[in-house]
Amino acid sequence: MDNERQLFYATLFLSGKLVSIDFFRKIFDPINLENRLIDYAELFNNLNLGIQIRRVADGYQMVTLSELYDNLVKFFGDKGENLTKSMLETLAVIAYKQPITRVEVDEVRGVNSSAAIRSLLDRNFIKVGGRKDVPGRPLLYVTTNSFLEYFGMVDLSDLPSFREWQEMKG
Amino acid sequence: MDNERQLFYATLFLSGKLVSIDFFRKIFDPINLENRLIDYAELFNNLNLGIQIRRVADGYQMVTLSELYDNLVKFFGDKGENLTKSMLETLAVIAYKQPITRVEVDEVRGVNSSAAIRSLLDRNFIKVGGRKDVPGRPLLYVTTNSFLEYFGMVDLSDLPSFREWQEMKG
Amino acid sequence: MTDLLDVKVSNFEGPLDLLLHLIYKNELDIYDIPISLIADQFVEEVRKLEDIDIEVAADFIQMASYLIYLKSKMLLPQQIAIEEGIDPEEERFIFAQRLIEYSFYKDVAVLLKEKEFFAQRNLIRESSITLPVTFISDDPYKLAKSFFSLMEEGEEEIKTVVKDTIDLSEVVKYLEALFQKEKNILWDRLLSIASSKREAVVFFLAVLELVKQKVVDVLQGSNFDNFMVVCNG
Protein backbone atom coordinates (compact mmCIF):
# COMPACT_ATOMS: atom_id res chain seq x y z
CA MET A 1 0.00 0.00 0.00
CA ASP A 2 1.31 3.40 -0.78
CA ASN A 3 2.51 5.70 1.92
CA GLU A 4 -0.10 8.43 1.35
CA ARG A 5 -2.97 6.07 2.01
CA GLN A 6 -1.34 4.74 5.17
CA LEU A 7 -0.69 8.28 6.40
CA PHE A 8 -4.33 9.19 5.73
CA TYR A 9 -5.54 6.32 7.90
CA ALA A 10 -2.90 6.84 10.59
CA THR A 11 -3.74 10.56 10.82
CA LEU A 12 -7.46 9.91 11.20
CA PHE A 13 -6.72 7.24 13.80
CA LEU A 14 -4.48 9.48 15.91
CA SER A 15 -6.71 12.55 15.64
CA GLY A 16 -10.01 10.91 16.54
CA LYS A 17 -11.50 14.29 15.72
CA LEU A 18 -12.55 15.56 12.33
CA VAL A 19 -9.51 16.29 10.13
CA SER A 20 -10.16 18.90 7.45
CA ILE A 21 -9.33 18.42 3.79
CA ASP A 22 -7.24 21.58 4.12
CA PHE A 23 -4.94 19.70 6.47
CA PHE A 24 -4.38 16.90 3.97
CA ARG A 25 -3.89 19.47 1.22
CA LYS A 26 -0.87 20.74 3.12
CA ILE A 27 0.80 17.36 3.59
CA PHE A 28 -0.20 15.55 0.36
CA ASP A 29 -0.01 16.47 -3.31
CA PRO A 30 -3.09 18.71 -3.62
CA ILE A 31 -3.78 17.86 -7.27
CA ASN A 32 -6.85 15.67 -7.52
CA LEU A 33 -6.52 15.00 -3.79
CA GLU A 34 -10.23 14.95 -2.97
CA ASN A 35 -10.88 12.06 -5.34
CA ARG A 36 -8.01 10.08 -3.87
CA LEU A 37 -9.29 10.64 -0.33
CA ILE A 38 -12.75 9.48 -1.33
CA ASP A 39 -11.14 6.31 -2.75
CA TYR A 40 -9.07 5.71 0.37
CA ALA A 41 -12.14 6.08 2.57
CA GLU A 42 -14.12 3.69 0.40
CA LEU A 43 -11.34 1.08 0.38
CA PHE A 44 -11.13 1.27 4.14
CA ASN A 45 -14.88 1.05 4.67
CA ASN A 46 -15.14 -1.96 2.37
CA LEU A 47 -12.87 -3.89 4.75
CA ASN A 48 -15.75 -3.72 7.21
CA LEU A 49 -13.49 -3.60 10.24
CA GLY A 50 -16.03 -2.18 12.66
CA ILE A 51 -14.27 1.14 12.16
CA GLN A 52 -15.36 3.49 9.42
CA ILE A 53 -14.15 6.66 7.77
CA ARG A 54 -17.00 9.10 7.34
CA ARG A 55 -16.93 12.23 5.25
CA VAL A 56 -18.41 15.02 7.29
CA ALA A 57 -18.37 18.84 7.29
CA ASP A 58 -15.06 19.95 5.74
CA GLY A 59 -13.13 16.74 6.24
CA TYR A 60 -12.94 13.11 7.31
CA GLN A 61 -13.35 11.38 10.61
CA MET A 62 -12.73 7.85 11.86
CA VAL A 63 -15.74 6.50 13.75
CA THR A 64 -17.12 3.13 14.82
CA LEU A 65 -19.82 1.31 12.87
CA SER A 66 -23.33 2.24 13.98
CA GLU A 67 -24.26 -1.45 14.23
CA LEU A 68 -21.82 -1.77 17.13
CA TYR A 69 -23.32 1.17 19.02
CA ASP A 70 -25.27 -0.86 21.56
CA ASN A 71 -22.23 -2.96 22.43
CA LEU A 72 -19.84 -0.05 22.67
CA VAL A 73 -21.95 2.67 24.26
CA LYS A 74 -21.74 0.99 27.66
CA PHE A 75 -18.00 1.58 27.74
CA PHE A 76 -17.45 4.57 25.49
CA GLY A 77 -20.75 6.45 25.45
CA ASP A 78 -19.95 9.86 26.79
CA LYS A 79 -22.26 11.94 24.66
CA GLY A 80 -23.67 15.33 25.51
CA GLU A 81 -27.40 15.70 25.92
CA ASN A 82 -29.61 15.44 22.87
CA LEU A 83 -30.96 18.67 21.45
CA THR A 84 -34.40 19.83 22.56
CA LYS A 85 -37.25 20.40 20.13
CA SER A 86 -36.87 24.18 20.34
CA MET A 87 -33.11 23.95 19.75
CA LEU A 88 -33.67 21.76 16.68
CA GLU A 89 -36.30 24.12 15.32
CA THR A 90 -34.12 27.18 15.89
CA LEU A 91 -31.18 25.41 14.28
CA ALA A 92 -33.33 24.52 11.26
CA VAL A 93 -34.30 28.17 10.76
CA ILE A 94 -30.72 29.40 11.14
CA ALA A 95 -29.37 26.69 8.80
CA TYR A 96 -31.61 27.84 5.94
CA LYS A 97 -31.76 31.57 6.52
CA GLN A 98 -28.23 32.33 7.71
CA PRO A 99 -26.94 34.88 8.40
CA ILE A 100 -29.98 35.73 10.50
CA THR A 101 -30.74 37.83 13.57
CA ARG A 102 -32.46 36.59 16.68
CA VAL A 103 -35.56 38.71 15.98
CA GLU A 104 -35.85 37.21 12.50
CA VAL A 105 -35.70 33.69 13.99
CA ASP A 106 -38.41 34.70 16.46
CA GLU A 107 -40.63 35.89 13.59
CA VAL A 108 -40.37 32.57 11.73
CA ARG A 109 -40.97 30.49 14.84
CA GLY A 110 -43.60 32.75 16.39
CA VAL A 111 -41.87 32.48 19.79
CA ASN A 112 -38.89 33.97 21.57
CA SER A 113 -35.74 32.00 20.70
CA SER A 114 -33.21 33.61 23.08
CA ALA A 115 -32.78 30.56 25.31
CA ALA A 116 -32.42 28.19 22.34
CA ILE A 117 -29.86 30.47 20.68
CA ARG A 118 -27.84 30.69 23.88
CA SER A 119 -27.77 26.88 24.21
CA LEU A 120 -26.78 26.50 20.54
CA LEU A 121 -23.95 29.00 21.01
CA ASP A 122 -22.78 27.06 24.08
CA ARG A 123 -22.77 23.80 22.14
CA ASN A 124 -20.85 25.50 19.32
CA PHE A 125 -23.50 24.65 16.71
CA ILE A 126 -23.92 28.31 15.75
CA LYS A 127 -21.64 31.32 16.01
CA VAL A 128 -21.87 35.06 15.60
CA GLY A 129 -21.08 35.97 12.01
CA GLY A 130 -21.17 39.74 12.14
CA ARG A 131 -23.87 42.39 12.61
CA LYS A 132 -26.80 43.33 10.45
CA ASP A 133 -26.63 46.82 8.97
CA VAL A 134 -29.94 48.04 10.38
CA PRO A 135 -30.71 50.28 13.39
CA GLY A 136 -29.44 48.65 16.56
CA ARG A 137 -26.94 46.62 14.52
CA PRO A 138 -28.19 43.24 15.83
CA LEU A 139 -25.91 40.18 15.82
CA LEU A 140 -26.15 37.76 12.92
CA TYR A 141 -25.94 34.02 13.52
CA VAL A 142 -24.53 31.32 11.23
CA THR A 143 -24.08 27.55 11.64
CA THR A 144 -20.65 25.99 12.28
CA ASN A 145 -18.73 22.93 11.11
CA SER A 146 -19.52 21.35 14.49
CA PHE A 147 -23.16 21.56 13.49
CA LEU A 148 -22.49 19.59 10.29
CA GLU A 149 -20.30 17.11 12.18
CA TYR A 150 -22.88 16.53 14.90
CA PHE A 151 -25.57 15.66 12.38
CA GLY A 152 -23.17 13.73 10.14
CA MET A 153 -23.61 16.08 7.17
CA VAL A 154 -21.06 17.13 4.56
CA ASP A 155 -22.74 20.46 3.87
CA LEU A 156 -26.10 22.20 3.98
CA SER A 157 -27.16 20.61 0.69
CA ASP A 158 -27.68 17.40 2.70
CA LEU A 159 -30.88 19.06 3.90
CA PRO A 160 -33.88 19.15 1.51
CA SER A 161 -34.65 22.42 -0.25
CA PHE A 162 -38.01 24.11 0.31
CA ARG A 163 -39.09 23.05 -3.20
CA GLU A 164 -38.09 19.41 -2.61
CA TRP A 165 -40.02 19.46 0.62
CA GLN A 166 -43.14 20.86 -1.10
CA GLU A 167 -42.98 18.19 -3.80
CA MET A 168 -42.56 15.52 -1.14
CA LYS A 169 -45.61 16.85 0.69
CA GLY A 170 -47.59 16.53 -2.51
CA MET B 1 -16.75 -10.45 9.32
CA ASP B 2 -18.00 -11.64 12.63
CA ASN B 3 -19.16 -9.21 15.24
CA GLU B 4 -16.53 -10.11 17.85
CA ARG B 5 -13.68 -9.20 15.55
CA GLN B 6 -15.29 -5.86 14.64
CA LEU B 7 -15.90 -5.11 18.31
CA PHE B 8 -12.27 -5.89 19.08
CA TYR B 9 -11.06 -3.37 16.51
CA ALA B 10 -13.68 -0.75 17.41
CA THR B 11 -12.80 -1.02 21.10
CA LEU B 12 -9.09 -0.58 20.46
CA PHE B 13 -9.84 2.40 18.21
CA LEU B 14 -12.11 4.16 20.70
CA SER B 15 -9.85 3.52 23.66
CA GLY B 16 -6.63 4.55 21.95
CA LYS B 17 -4.90 3.20 25.05
CA LEU B 18 -3.84 -0.27 26.08
CA VAL B 19 -6.91 -2.48 26.60
CA SER B 20 -6.29 -5.45 28.88
CA ILE B 21 -7.18 -9.02 27.98
CA ASP B 22 -9.25 -9.01 31.19
CA PHE B 23 -11.53 -6.44 29.60
CA PHE B 24 -12.12 -8.61 26.52
CA ARG B 25 -12.61 -11.62 28.76
CA LYS B 26 -15.60 -9.82 30.28
CA ILE B 27 -17.29 -8.94 26.99
CA PHE B 28 -16.34 -11.94 24.82
CA ASP B 29 -16.55 -15.70 25.31
CA PRO B 30 -13.43 -16.28 27.44
CA ILE B 31 -12.81 -19.81 26.15
CA ASN B 32 -9.77 -19.83 23.89
CA LEU B 33 -10.07 -16.05 23.69
CA GLU B 34 -6.36 -15.27 23.69
CA ASN B 35 -5.79 -17.27 20.52
CA ARG B 36 -8.66 -15.54 18.78
CA LEU B 37 -7.34 -12.11 19.74
CA ILE B 38 -3.88 -13.00 18.40
CA ASP B 39 -5.55 -14.00 15.11
CA TYR B 40 -7.60 -10.80 14.94
CA ALA B 41 -4.49 -8.70 15.54
CA GLU B 42 -2.57 -10.57 12.86
CA LEU B 43 -5.39 -10.25 10.31
CA PHE B 44 -5.55 -6.53 10.97
CA ASN B 45 -1.80 -6.02 10.76
CA ASN B 46 -1.62 -7.91 7.47
CA LEU B 47 -3.86 -5.27 5.90
CA ASN B 48 -0.94 -2.89 6.32
CA LEU B 49 -3.16 0.14 6.87
CA GLY B 50 -0.58 2.31 8.58
CA ILE B 51 -2.31 1.40 11.83
CA GLN B 52 -1.27 -1.65 13.78
CA ILE B 53 -2.43 -3.70 16.72
CA ARG B 54 0.42 -4.58 19.03
CA ARG B 55 0.40 -6.92 21.93
CA VAL B 56 1.89 -5.21 24.92
CA ALA B 57 2.01 -5.96 28.65
CA ASP B 58 -1.28 -7.76 29.41
CA GLY B 59 -3.34 -6.46 26.54
CA TYR B 60 -3.59 -4.95 23.08
CA GLN B 61 -3.17 -1.46 21.75
CA MET B 62 -3.86 0.15 18.41
CA VAL B 63 -0.89 2.26 17.31
CA THR B 64 0.48 3.82 14.15
CA LEU B 65 3.17 2.09 12.13
CA SER B 66 6.62 3.11 13.33
CA GLU B 67 7.68 3.81 9.72
CA LEU B 68 5.19 6.69 9.69
CA TYR B 69 6.56 8.18 12.91
CA ASP B 70 8.61 10.92 11.28
CA ASN B 71 5.65 12.07 9.18
CA LEU B 72 3.20 12.02 12.06
CA VAL B 73 5.29 13.34 14.94
CA LYS B 74 5.23 16.85 13.45
CA PHE B 75 1.50 17.02 14.07
CA PHE B 76 0.93 14.62 16.92
CA GLY B 77 4.23 14.80 18.83
CA ASP B 78 3.91 15.47 22.53
CA LYS B 79 6.97 17.25 23.82
CA GLY B 80 5.98 16.69 27.43
CA GLU B 81 6.83 13.01 27.18
CA ASN B 82 10.56 13.28 27.75
CA LEU B 83 12.03 11.40 30.68
CA THR B 84 14.72 13.31 32.55
CA LYS B 85 18.07 11.67 33.17
CA SER B 86 17.33 11.17 36.86
CA MET B 87 13.89 9.69 36.10
CA LEU B 88 15.41 7.29 33.59
CA GLU B 89 18.13 6.25 36.04
CA THR B 90 15.65 5.73 38.86
CA LEU B 91 13.34 3.79 36.55
CA ALA B 92 16.25 1.59 35.44
CA VAL B 93 17.14 0.74 39.03
CA ILE B 94 13.52 -0.06 39.89
CA ALA B 95 13.06 -2.11 36.70
CA TYR B 96 16.05 -4.35 37.42
CA LYS B 97 15.81 -4.59 41.20
CA GLN B 98 12.05 -4.56 41.82
CA PRO B 99 10.43 -4.70 44.28
CA ILE B 100 12.64 -2.06 45.83
CA THR B 101 12.33 0.67 48.48
CA ARG B 102 13.17 4.31 47.98
CA VAL B 103 16.18 4.09 50.33
CA GLU B 104 17.53 1.14 48.34
CA VAL B 105 17.21 3.15 45.10
CA ASP B 106 19.03 6.04 46.81
CA GLU B 107 21.86 3.68 47.78
CA VAL B 108 22.35 2.43 44.24
CA ARG B 109 22.22 5.90 42.70
CA GLY B 110 24.17 7.67 45.48
CA VAL B 111 21.63 10.51 45.49
CA ASN B 112 18.16 11.16 46.86
CA SER B 113 15.52 9.82 44.44
CA SER B 114 12.32 11.13 46.08
CA ALA B 115 11.50 13.65 43.36
CA ALA B 116 12.19 11.18 40.55
CA ILE B 117 10.03 8.52 42.22
CA ARG B 118 7.18 11.01 42.60
CA SER B 119 7.38 11.95 38.90
CA LEU B 120 7.46 8.28 37.89
CA LEU B 121 4.40 7.58 40.03
CA ASP B 122 2.65 10.55 38.34
CA ARG B 123 3.55 9.20 34.92
CA ASN B 124 2.23 5.79 35.98
CA PHE B 125 5.56 4.09 35.16
CA ILE B 126 5.87 2.68 38.68
CA LYS B 127 3.43 1.84 41.43
CA VAL B 128 3.47 0.75 45.05
CA GLY B 129 3.64 -3.03 45.22
CA GLY B 130 3.46 -3.59 48.96
CA ARG B 131 5.73 -2.95 51.96
CA LYS B 132 9.09 -4.38 52.88
CA ASP B 133 9.11 -6.50 56.03
CA VAL B 134 11.80 -4.53 57.85
CA PRO B 135 11.54 -1.92 60.65
CA GLY B 136 9.52 1.08 59.41
CA ARG B 137 7.87 -1.12 56.76
CA PRO B 138 8.91 1.10 53.84
CA LEU B 139 6.93 1.07 50.57
CA LEU B 140 8.14 -1.18 47.77
CA TYR B 141 8.02 0.06 44.19
CA VAL B 142 7.46 -2.02 41.06
CA THR B 143 7.11 -1.08 37.38
CA THR B 144 3.70 -0.94 35.67
CA ASN B 145 2.19 -2.01 32.38
CA SER B 146 2.47 1.59 31.15
CA PHE B 147 6.18 1.28 31.70
CA LEU B 148 6.32 -1.82 29.51
CA GLU B 149 4.15 -0.12 26.93
CA TYR B 150 6.35 2.98 26.79
CA PHE B 151 9.49 0.96 26.20
CA GLY B 152 7.76 -1.42 23.80
CA MET B 153 8.26 -4.51 25.95
CA VAL B 154 5.90 -7.43 26.43
CA ASP B 155 7.26 -8.30 29.86
CA LEU B 156 10.29 -7.77 32.08
CA SER B 157 12.22 -10.58 30.42
CA ASP B 158 12.61 -8.18 27.48
CA LEU B 159 15.01 -6.14 29.61
CA PRO B 160 18.56 -6.77 28.36
CA SER B 161 20.63 -8.87 30.72
CA PHE B 162 24.01 -7.70 31.94
CA ARG B 163 25.69 -10.03 29.45
CA GLU B 164 23.59 -8.75 26.53
CA TRP B 165 24.39 -5.21 27.46
CA GLN B 166 28.11 -5.92 27.60
CA GLU B 167 27.97 -7.52 24.17
CA MET B 168 26.11 -4.52 22.83
CA LYS B 169 28.71 -2.17 24.24
CA GLY B 170 31.21 -4.19 22.24
CA MET C 1 -61.22 13.17 17.73
CA THR C 2 -61.68 13.85 21.44
CA ASP C 3 -58.07 12.81 22.03
CA LEU C 4 -56.87 15.27 19.48
CA LEU C 5 -59.01 17.99 20.99
CA ASP C 6 -57.55 17.47 24.41
CA VAL C 7 -54.36 19.43 23.81
CA LYS C 8 -52.10 21.16 26.25
CA VAL C 9 -50.61 24.40 25.05
CA SER C 10 -47.37 23.61 26.83
CA ASN C 11 -46.87 20.66 24.45
CA PHE C 12 -46.40 23.08 21.57
CA GLU C 13 -43.33 25.00 20.60
CA GLY C 14 -45.43 28.09 20.08
CA PRO C 15 -48.65 29.46 18.59
CA LEU C 16 -47.68 28.42 15.04
CA ASP C 17 -47.17 24.87 16.24
CA LEU C 18 -50.62 24.89 17.85
CA LEU C 19 -52.16 26.35 14.69
CA LEU C 20 -50.64 23.59 12.56
CA HIS C 21 -52.05 21.07 14.98
CA LEU C 22 -55.53 22.58 14.67
CA ILE C 23 -55.30 22.57 10.86
CA TYR C 24 -54.19 18.95 10.87
CA LYS C 25 -56.86 17.96 13.37
CA ASN C 26 -59.64 19.58 11.31
CA GLU C 27 -58.17 18.13 8.12
CA LEU C 28 -58.00 21.57 6.58
CA ASP C 29 -56.18 22.70 3.44
CA ILE C 30 -53.38 24.97 4.60
CA TYR C 31 -53.83 27.07 1.41
CA ASP C 32 -57.51 27.63 2.17
CA ILE C 33 -57.85 28.05 5.91
CA PRO C 34 -61.30 28.99 7.24
CA ILE C 35 -60.05 31.79 9.47
CA SER C 36 -63.23 32.00 11.50
CA LEU C 37 -63.11 28.35 12.59
CA ILE C 38 -59.40 28.39 13.35
CA ALA C 39 -59.62 31.67 15.25
CA ASP C 40 -62.40 30.34 17.48
CA GLN C 41 -60.60 27.07 18.24
CA PHE C 42 -57.32 28.86 18.86
CA VAL C 43 -58.90 31.33 21.30
CA GLU C 44 -60.54 28.39 23.03
CA GLU C 45 -57.13 26.74 23.57
CA VAL C 46 -55.54 29.95 24.78
CA ARG C 47 -58.34 30.34 27.37
CA LYS C 48 -57.09 27.09 28.91
CA LEU C 49 -53.69 28.68 29.51
CA GLU C 50 -53.00 28.48 33.18
CA ASP C 51 -49.69 26.99 34.19
CA ILE C 52 -47.63 28.63 31.52
CA ASP C 53 -45.01 31.28 31.92
CA ILE C 54 -45.84 34.85 31.00
CA GLU C 55 -43.43 35.13 28.11
CA VAL C 56 -44.74 32.04 26.31
CA ALA C 57 -48.36 33.05 27.09
CA ALA C 58 -47.73 36.44 25.50
CA ASP C 59 -46.83 34.81 22.19
CA PHE C 60 -50.08 32.82 22.21
CA ILE C 61 -52.19 35.81 23.19
CA GLN C 62 -50.61 37.93 20.46
CA MET C 63 -51.50 35.26 17.90
CA ALA C 64 -55.03 35.02 19.28
CA SER C 65 -55.58 38.75 18.87
CA TYR C 66 -54.17 38.65 15.35
CA LEU C 67 -56.57 35.84 14.43
CA ILE C 68 -59.51 37.77 15.85
CA TYR C 69 -58.44 40.80 13.84
CA LEU C 70 -58.15 38.70 10.70
CA LYS C 71 -61.53 37.10 11.33
CA SER C 72 -63.21 40.49 11.73
CA LYS C 73 -61.67 41.70 8.46
CA MET C 74 -62.91 38.62 6.68
CA LEU C 75 -66.43 39.40 7.90
CA LEU C 76 -66.39 42.95 6.53
CA PRO C 77 -68.52 43.49 3.47
CA GLN C 78 -66.22 43.53 0.48
CA GLN C 79 -67.23 47.09 -0.40
CA ILE C 80 -66.09 48.52 2.97
CA ALA C 81 -62.88 46.53 2.88
CA ILE C 82 -61.98 47.98 -0.48
CA GLU C 83 -62.83 51.48 0.72
CA GLU C 84 -60.54 51.07 3.71
CA GLY C 85 -57.70 49.75 1.52
CA ILE C 86 -57.72 46.29 3.08
CA ASP C 87 -57.51 43.08 1.09
CA PRO C 88 -58.54 40.27 3.49
CA GLU C 89 -57.66 37.61 0.93
CA GLU C 90 -54.12 38.90 0.67
CA GLU C 91 -53.74 38.88 4.46
CA ARG C 92 -55.04 35.34 4.55
CA PHE C 93 -52.51 34.37 1.88
CA ILE C 94 -49.60 35.90 3.80
CA PHE C 95 -50.80 34.13 6.95
CA ALA C 96 -50.89 30.81 5.07
CA GLN C 97 -47.40 31.39 3.70
CA ARG C 98 -46.12 32.00 7.18
CA LEU C 99 -47.67 28.78 8.43
CA ILE C 100 -46.26 26.81 5.49
CA GLU C 101 -42.80 28.20 6.11
CA TYR C 102 -43.00 27.30 9.77
CA SER C 103 -44.29 23.85 8.87
CA PHE C 104 -41.21 23.39 6.66
CA TYR C 105 -38.80 24.20 9.52
CA LYS C 106 -40.77 22.00 11.87
CA ASP C 107 -40.26 19.08 9.46
CA VAL C 108 -36.57 19.92 9.08
CA ALA C 109 -36.29 19.81 12.88
CA VAL C 110 -37.71 16.28 12.80
CA LEU C 111 -35.23 15.39 10.06
CA LEU C 112 -32.38 16.79 12.14
CA LYS C 113 -33.58 14.70 15.07
CA GLU C 114 -33.26 11.59 12.90
CA LYS C 115 -29.83 12.63 11.69
CA GLU C 116 -28.80 13.23 15.29
CA PHE C 117 -29.87 9.72 16.21
CA PHE C 118 -27.93 8.05 13.41
CA ALA C 119 -24.85 10.26 13.67
CA GLN C 120 -24.60 9.53 17.38
CA ARG C 121 -24.46 5.83 16.72
CA ASN C 122 -21.08 6.38 15.10
CA LEU C 123 -18.95 6.67 18.20
CA ILE C 124 -15.89 8.86 18.09
CA ARG C 125 -12.80 9.24 20.25
CA GLU C 126 -12.83 12.80 21.62
CA SER C 127 -9.16 12.94 22.57
CA SER C 128 -6.31 12.71 20.09
CA ILE C 129 -3.46 10.29 20.63
CA THR C 130 -0.08 11.91 20.99
CA LEU C 131 3.17 10.32 19.94
CA PRO C 132 6.06 10.44 22.40
CA VAL C 133 8.76 12.65 20.94
CA THR C 134 11.42 10.44 22.53
CA PHE C 135 9.98 7.38 20.80
CA ILE C 136 13.20 6.24 19.15
CA SER C 137 15.52 6.67 22.09
CA ASP C 138 13.30 5.04 24.69
CA ASP C 139 14.13 1.44 24.08
CA PRO C 140 14.96 -1.06 26.82
CA TYR C 141 18.67 -0.70 26.12
CA LYS C 142 18.52 2.83 27.43
CA LEU C 143 17.37 1.39 30.73
CA ALA C 144 20.10 -1.23 30.62
CA LYS C 145 22.71 1.43 30.00
CA SER C 146 21.51 3.55 32.92
CA PHE C 147 21.39 0.64 35.29
CA PHE C 148 24.57 -1.23 34.46
CA SER C 149 26.61 1.99 34.27
CA LEU C 150 25.48 2.76 37.79
CA MET C 151 26.44 -0.72 38.93
CA GLU C 152 29.89 -0.46 37.38
CA GLU C 153 30.52 2.94 38.94
CA GLY C 154 29.66 1.48 42.30
CA GLU C 155 32.26 -1.25 41.85
CA GLU C 156 35.10 0.87 40.59
CA GLU C 157 35.04 3.80 42.92
CA ILE C 158 35.17 3.86 46.65
CA LYS C 159 33.24 6.97 47.48
CA THR C 160 34.79 9.19 50.12
CA VAL C 161 32.23 11.14 52.03
CA VAL C 162 33.28 14.62 53.02
CA LYS C 163 32.05 15.67 56.42
CA ASP C 164 29.95 18.70 55.73
CA THR C 165 30.29 20.87 58.82
CA ILE C 166 31.50 24.39 59.29
CA ASP C 167 33.38 25.25 62.45
CA LEU C 168 32.15 28.53 63.94
CA SER C 169 35.40 29.32 65.74
CA GLU C 170 37.33 28.93 62.50
CA VAL C 171 34.98 31.30 60.72
CA VAL C 172 35.32 33.83 63.57
CA LYS C 173 39.09 33.70 63.16
CA TYR C 174 38.82 34.02 59.38
CA LEU C 175 36.46 37.00 59.57
CA GLU C 176 38.49 38.74 62.30
CA ALA C 177 41.52 38.61 60.00
CA LEU C 178 39.41 39.86 57.09
CA PHE C 179 38.01 42.83 59.10
CA GLN C 180 41.47 43.77 60.35
CA LYS C 181 42.61 43.98 56.78
CA GLU C 182 39.56 45.66 55.15
CA LYS C 183 38.45 47.83 58.10
CA ASN C 184 34.80 47.95 56.95
CA ILE C 185 32.76 45.52 54.91
CA LEU C 186 29.13 45.51 53.79
CA TRP C 187 27.07 42.44 54.78
CA ASP C 188 26.22 41.95 51.11
CA ARG C 189 29.85 41.25 50.34
CA LEU C 190 30.10 38.69 53.12
CA LEU C 191 27.02 36.98 51.66
CA SER C 192 28.72 36.79 48.30
CA ILE C 193 31.76 35.14 49.88
CA ALA C 194 29.61 32.49 51.57
CA SER C 195 29.35 29.35 49.42
CA SER C 196 26.07 28.07 50.86
CA LYS C 197 23.11 29.14 52.95
CA ARG C 198 24.56 27.31 55.90
CA GLU C 199 27.83 29.15 55.57
CA ALA C 200 25.95 32.46 55.40
CA VAL C 201 24.23 31.64 58.67
CA VAL C 202 27.55 30.77 60.26
CA PHE C 203 28.98 34.06 58.93
CA PHE C 204 26.16 35.92 60.62
CA LEU C 205 26.73 34.10 63.90
CA ALA C 206 30.44 34.87 63.62
CA VAL C 207 29.73 38.58 63.14
CA LEU C 208 27.50 38.54 66.25
CA GLU C 209 30.31 36.85 68.18
CA LEU C 210 32.78 39.54 67.06
CA VAL C 211 30.32 42.28 68.09
CA LYS C 212 30.07 40.61 71.48
CA GLN C 213 33.85 40.58 71.73
CA LYS C 214 33.79 44.27 70.72
CA VAL C 215 36.16 43.54 67.84
CA VAL C 216 33.66 45.08 65.37
CA ASP C 217 30.61 47.36 65.37
CA VAL C 218 27.61 47.09 63.14
CA LEU C 219 25.95 50.13 61.51
CA GLN C 220 22.59 50.02 59.79
CA GLY C 221 20.48 52.80 58.19
CA SER C 222 17.08 51.32 59.00
CA ASN C 223 15.42 47.95 59.54
CA PHE C 224 16.06 45.31 56.84
CA ASP C 225 18.69 47.52 55.21
CA ASN C 226 22.06 46.22 54.28
CA PHE C 227 24.52 46.82 57.17
CA MET C 228 28.16 47.73 57.48
CA VAL C 229 30.60 45.84 59.71
CA VAL C 230 33.24 48.29 61.01
CA CYS C 231 36.43 47.10 62.63
CA ASN C 232 37.22 48.70 65.97
CA GLY C 233 40.90 47.96 65.79
mmCIF file of N, CA and C in Angstrom, chain C residues 80 103 110 154 157 217 232:
data_model
loop_
_atom_site.group_PDB
_atom_site.id
_atom_site.type_symbol
_atom_site.label_atom_id
_atom_site.label_comp_id
_atom_site.label_asym_id
_atom_site.label_seq_id
_atom_site.Cartn_x
_atom_site.Cartn_y
_atom_site.Cartn_z
ATOM 1 N N ILE C 80 -66.744 47.728 1.903
ATOM 2 C CA ILE C 80 -66.094 48.517 2.967
ATOM 3 C C ILE C 80 -64.607 48.222 2.999
ATOM 4 N N SER C 103 -44.089 25.297 8.994
ATOM 5 C CA SER C 103 -44.290 23.854 8.872
ATOM 6 C C SER C 103 -43.064 23.175 8.246
ATOM 7 N N VAL C 110 -37.501 17.724 12.635
ATOM 8 C CA VAL C 110 -37.710 16.281 12.797
ATOM 9 C C VAL C 110 -36.609 15.503 12.054
ATOM 10 N N GLY C 154 29.646 1.898 40.905
ATOM 11 C CA GLY C 154 29.656 1.481 42.296
ATOM 12 C C GLY C 154 30.804 0.539 42.596
ATOM 13 N N GLU C 157 34.632 2.714 42.037
ATOM 14 C CA GLU C 157 35.038 3.797 42.923
ATOM 15 C C GLU C 157 34.658 3.497 44.357
ATOM 16 N N ASP C 217 31.934 46.764 65.149
ATOM 17 C CA ASP C 217 30.615 47.356 65.368
ATOM 18 C C ASP C 217 29.796 47.176 64.093
ATOM 19 N N ASN C 232 36.877 47.750 64.907
ATOM 20 C CA ASN C 232 37.222 48.696 65.974
ATOM 21 C C ASN C 232 38.720 48.867 66.118
#
